[in-house]
Amino acid sequence: AQSVAQPEDQVNVAEGNPLTVKCTYSVSGNPYLFWYVQYPNRGLQFLLKYITGDNLVKGSYGFEAEFNKSQTSFHLKKPSALVSDSALYFCAVRDNSGAGSYQLTFGKGTKLSVIP
Amino acid sequence: NAGVTQTPKFQVLKTGQSMTLQCAQDMNHEYMSWYRQDPGMGLRLIHYSVGAGITDQGEVPNGYNVSRSTTEDFPLRLLSAAPSQTSVYFCASRLSGSGEQFFGPGTRLTVL
């Protein structure tokens, strides 16, 4: 079975400081990894994904994430946080081989608050 | 493109009532899914479909039915609503392969 852990329910960061939202995963085969953002009373918006290749993935709104196979992690980062980045962030994984390859499994989410 | 659309946006039901949540996509995506979102639990997969006429159960399928008669539509039926089904429901779709999922705006359901 595949799973995702987001160890922090909430992350607080000052505006202008770098931010990191942590994610670790478990799959049987090779992972497809995704980050989504949810603003209040809205659906989920895609930020970025790792499929294969370069371990550093760049996405929307200046976000990036680093895939680390040995640590089974896919942490989301941004060099300089904005107040408008305050939202709920979800990490998700899909096993790209065999059983489970259709299903996307989400973490429980991390609430990011950027303090002016 | 309208993307993924869901209706209604809000719904209040009484225990035992039935209803259908509608979902449609205009991107010709093969895969469609239904999730429920509850506080502190992330998104949990209810049912999914890999193409017209093919559906399968996800993590929390009990109390829900789906069908996929066309590529575009994937309705979710609540057979006999229970208070435990109070949640926000999201429909999503994607292409096969490595594509990301596109989400609808959600339906907020309250069962009294």
XYZ file of C-alpha atoms in Angstrom:
228
model
C 0.000 0.000 0.000
C 1.157 3.518 -0.706
C 1.131 6.314 1.850
C 2.147 9.926 2.405
C 3.158 11.638 5.630
C 3.167 15.378 6.204
C 4.625 15.606 9.697
C 3.627 19.220 10.384
C -0.010 20.218 10.705
C 0.982 23.874 10.570
C 4.023 25.867 9.460
C 4.465 29.531 10.335
C 7.005 31.677 8.511
C 7.713 35.385 8.310
C 7.154 37.146 5.008
C 10.359 37.235 2.995
C 11.880 34.220 4.756
C 12.392 30.875 3.022
C 9.738 28.230 3.615
C 9.773 24.444 3.644
C 6.790 22.106 3.851
C 7.823 18.509 4.492
C 6.578 15.328 2.833
C 7.701 11.710 2.988
C 6.174 8.852 1.033
C 6.029 5.088 0.721
C 5.311 3.129 -2.467
C 6.164 -0.341 -3.742
C 7.508 0.787 -7.106
C 8.699 4.114 -8.443
C 6.761 7.190 -7.359
C 4.976 9.952 -9.162
C 4.916 12.810 -6.634
C 2.709 15.896 -6.601
C 2.113 19.051 -4.605
C -1.268 20.781 -4.552
C -2.419 23.985 -2.845
C -5.908 24.736 -1.537
C -7.101 28.233 -0.745
C -10.127 28.640 1.582
C -13.384 27.358 0.106
C -11.683 26.413 -3.156
C -10.676 23.233 -4.945
C -7.126 21.955 -5.153
C -4.692 23.581 -7.568
C -1.697 21.747 -9.015
C 1.713 23.226 -8.098
C 4.333 20.794 -9.397
C 5.181 17.155 -9.962
C 8.128 14.775 -10.053
C 7.978 12.019 -12.637
C 11.591 11.256 -13.478
C 14.865 13.018 -14.195
C 16.170 16.055 -12.335
C 15.591 15.774 -8.593
C 14.835 19.498 -8.280
C 11.451 20.323 -9.746
C 10.250 23.861 -10.344
C 6.567 24.738 -10.347
C 4.024 27.517 -10.191
C 4.276 30.727 -8.125
C 8.023 30.288 -7.456
C 7.679 26.981 -5.622
C 10.094 24.107 -6.059
C 10.490 20.655 -4.558
C 13.400 18.284 -4.151
C 13.006 14.559 -4.681
C 15.265 12.498 -2.420
C 14.984 8.799 -3.162
C 17.162 7.585 -0.291
C 15.131 9.531 2.261
C 11.814 8.969 0.384
C 11.086 12.662 0.713
C 9.657 15.366 -1.519
C 9.818 18.629 0.443
C 8.224 21.782 -0.961
C 10.311 24.962 -0.832
C 10.204 28.613 -1.723
C 13.103 31.062 -1.286
C 10.985 34.023 -0.144
C 7.488 33.590 1.297
C 4.585 35.901 0.485
C 1.498 36.536 2.606
C -0.530 35.300 -0.378
C 1.162 31.888 -0.047
C -0.888 31.263 3.106
C -3.000 28.199 2.305
C -3.342 24.460 2.838
C -0.729 22.346 1.041
C -1.104 18.691 0.114
C 1.539 16.218 -0.961
C 0.369 13.207 -3.000
C 1.922 10.034 -4.419
C 1.042 7.528 -7.097
C 2.881 4.280 -7.739
C 3.751 4.267 -11.435
C 3.958 0.498 -11.726
C 1.360 -2.259 -11.411
C -1.194 -2.255 -8.608
C -2.060 1.164 -7.295
C -0.949 2.947 -10.418
C -4.409 4.443 -10.902
C -4.810 5.822 -7.412
C -3.447 9.041 -5.967
C -2.876 9.012 -2.208
C -2.815 12.326 -0.329
C -1.194 13.412 2.888
C -3.328 15.061 5.568
C -2.200 18.529 4.573
C -0.062 21.285 6.097
C -1.467 24.700 6.819
C 1.049 27.386 5.886
C 0.714 30.783 7.509
C 2.957 33.599 6.290
C 3.149 36.387 8.850
C 3.531 39.960 7.588
C -12.509 24.779 -21.554
C -14.623 24.738 -18.426
C -12.362 22.090 -16.873
C -14.022 20.025 -14.136
C -17.455 21.217 -13.037
C -19.504 20.051 -10.070
C -23.095 20.658 -9.056
C -24.520 21.544 -6.646
C -22.075 23.705 -4.656
C -24.003 23.250 -1.414
C -26.572 20.679 -0.295
C -28.374 19.875 2.937
C -30.000 16.458 3.302
C -31.919 14.660 5.990
C -30.780 11.256 7.175
C -32.039 8.564 4.811
C -32.475 10.791 1.785
C -30.684 9.994 -1.463
C -29.083 12.333 -3.951
C -26.639 12.512 -6.836
C -23.612 14.778 -7.019
C -22.843 15.687 -10.594
C -19.373 15.906 -12.137
C -18.395 16.672 -15.711
C -15.138 17.373 -17.527
C -14.515 18.649 -21.039
C -10.835 17.732 -21.377
C -11.387 14.193 -22.733
C -9.650 12.719 -19.680
C -9.796 8.959 -19.264
C -9.473 8.893 -15.492
C -12.018 10.408 -13.110
C -12.196 10.173 -9.328
C -14.297 11.206 -6.360
C -12.730 12.272 -3.060
C -14.087 13.429 0.239
C -12.250 15.955 2.386
C -12.670 15.983 6.145
C -10.739 18.181 8.600
C -7.385 16.681 9.563
C -7.817 13.699 7.230
C -6.720 15.024 3.871
C -8.508 13.717 0.796
C -9.743 10.154 0.719
C -10.630 8.338 -2.478
C -14.228 7.110 -2.721
C -14.483 5.669 -6.245
C -12.623 6.064 -9.494
C -12.990 5.249 -13.177
C -10.350 4.518 -15.804
C -12.746 4.929 -18.715
C -16.376 4.775 -19.794
C -18.030 1.662 -18.372
C -15.207 0.923 -15.895
C -15.340 1.873 -12.223
C -13.649 0.661 -9.071
C -13.674 1.280 -5.339
C -11.265 3.483 -3.495
C -10.477 3.769 0.199
C -13.958 4.728 1.509
C -16.630 3.418 -0.910
C -19.369 2.366 1.517
C -22.644 4.238 1.072
C -21.730 5.552 -2.380
C -22.346 4.363 -5.941
C -20.892 5.557 -9.229
C -21.332 4.894 -12.912
C -19.510 6.113 -16.014
C -21.656 5.931 -19.112
C -19.728 8.627 -20.994
C -16.160 9.950 -20.915
C -17.405 13.355 -19.729
C -19.660 12.495 -16.786
C -19.041 10.715 -13.489
C -21.938 11.126 -11.019
C -21.700 10.083 -7.367
C -24.836 8.708 -5.738
C -25.536 8.686 -2.014
C -27.954 5.841 -1.477
C -29.228 6.652 2.025
C -27.511 9.677 3.520
C -26.004 9.469 7.005
C -24.512 12.228 9.200
C -21.086 10.578 8.733
C -21.287 11.581 5.071
C -21.201 15.262 5.964
C -18.111 16.407 4.082
C -16.755 18.331 1.136
C -16.717 16.252 -2.035
C -14.282 16.810 -4.882
C -14.325 15.345 -8.349
C -11.081 15.134 -10.318
C -9.904 13.994 -13.730
C -6.619 13.339 -15.502
C -5.092 11.818 -18.584
C -3.501 8.395 -18.417
C 0.209 8.216 -17.692
C 1.982 10.797 -15.572
C -0.572 13.585 -15.807
C -1.637 15.568 -12.799
C -5.228 15.619 -11.605
C -7.526 18.567 -12.215
C -10.047 19.224 -9.456
C -13.539 20.619 -9.488
C -14.605 23.381 -7.055
C -16.253 20.950 -4.648
C -19.685 20.240 -3.163
C -20.256 20.947 0.527
C -22.755 18.399 1.842
C -24.426 18.488 5.237
C -26.527 15.554 6.444
C -28.801 16.308 9.384
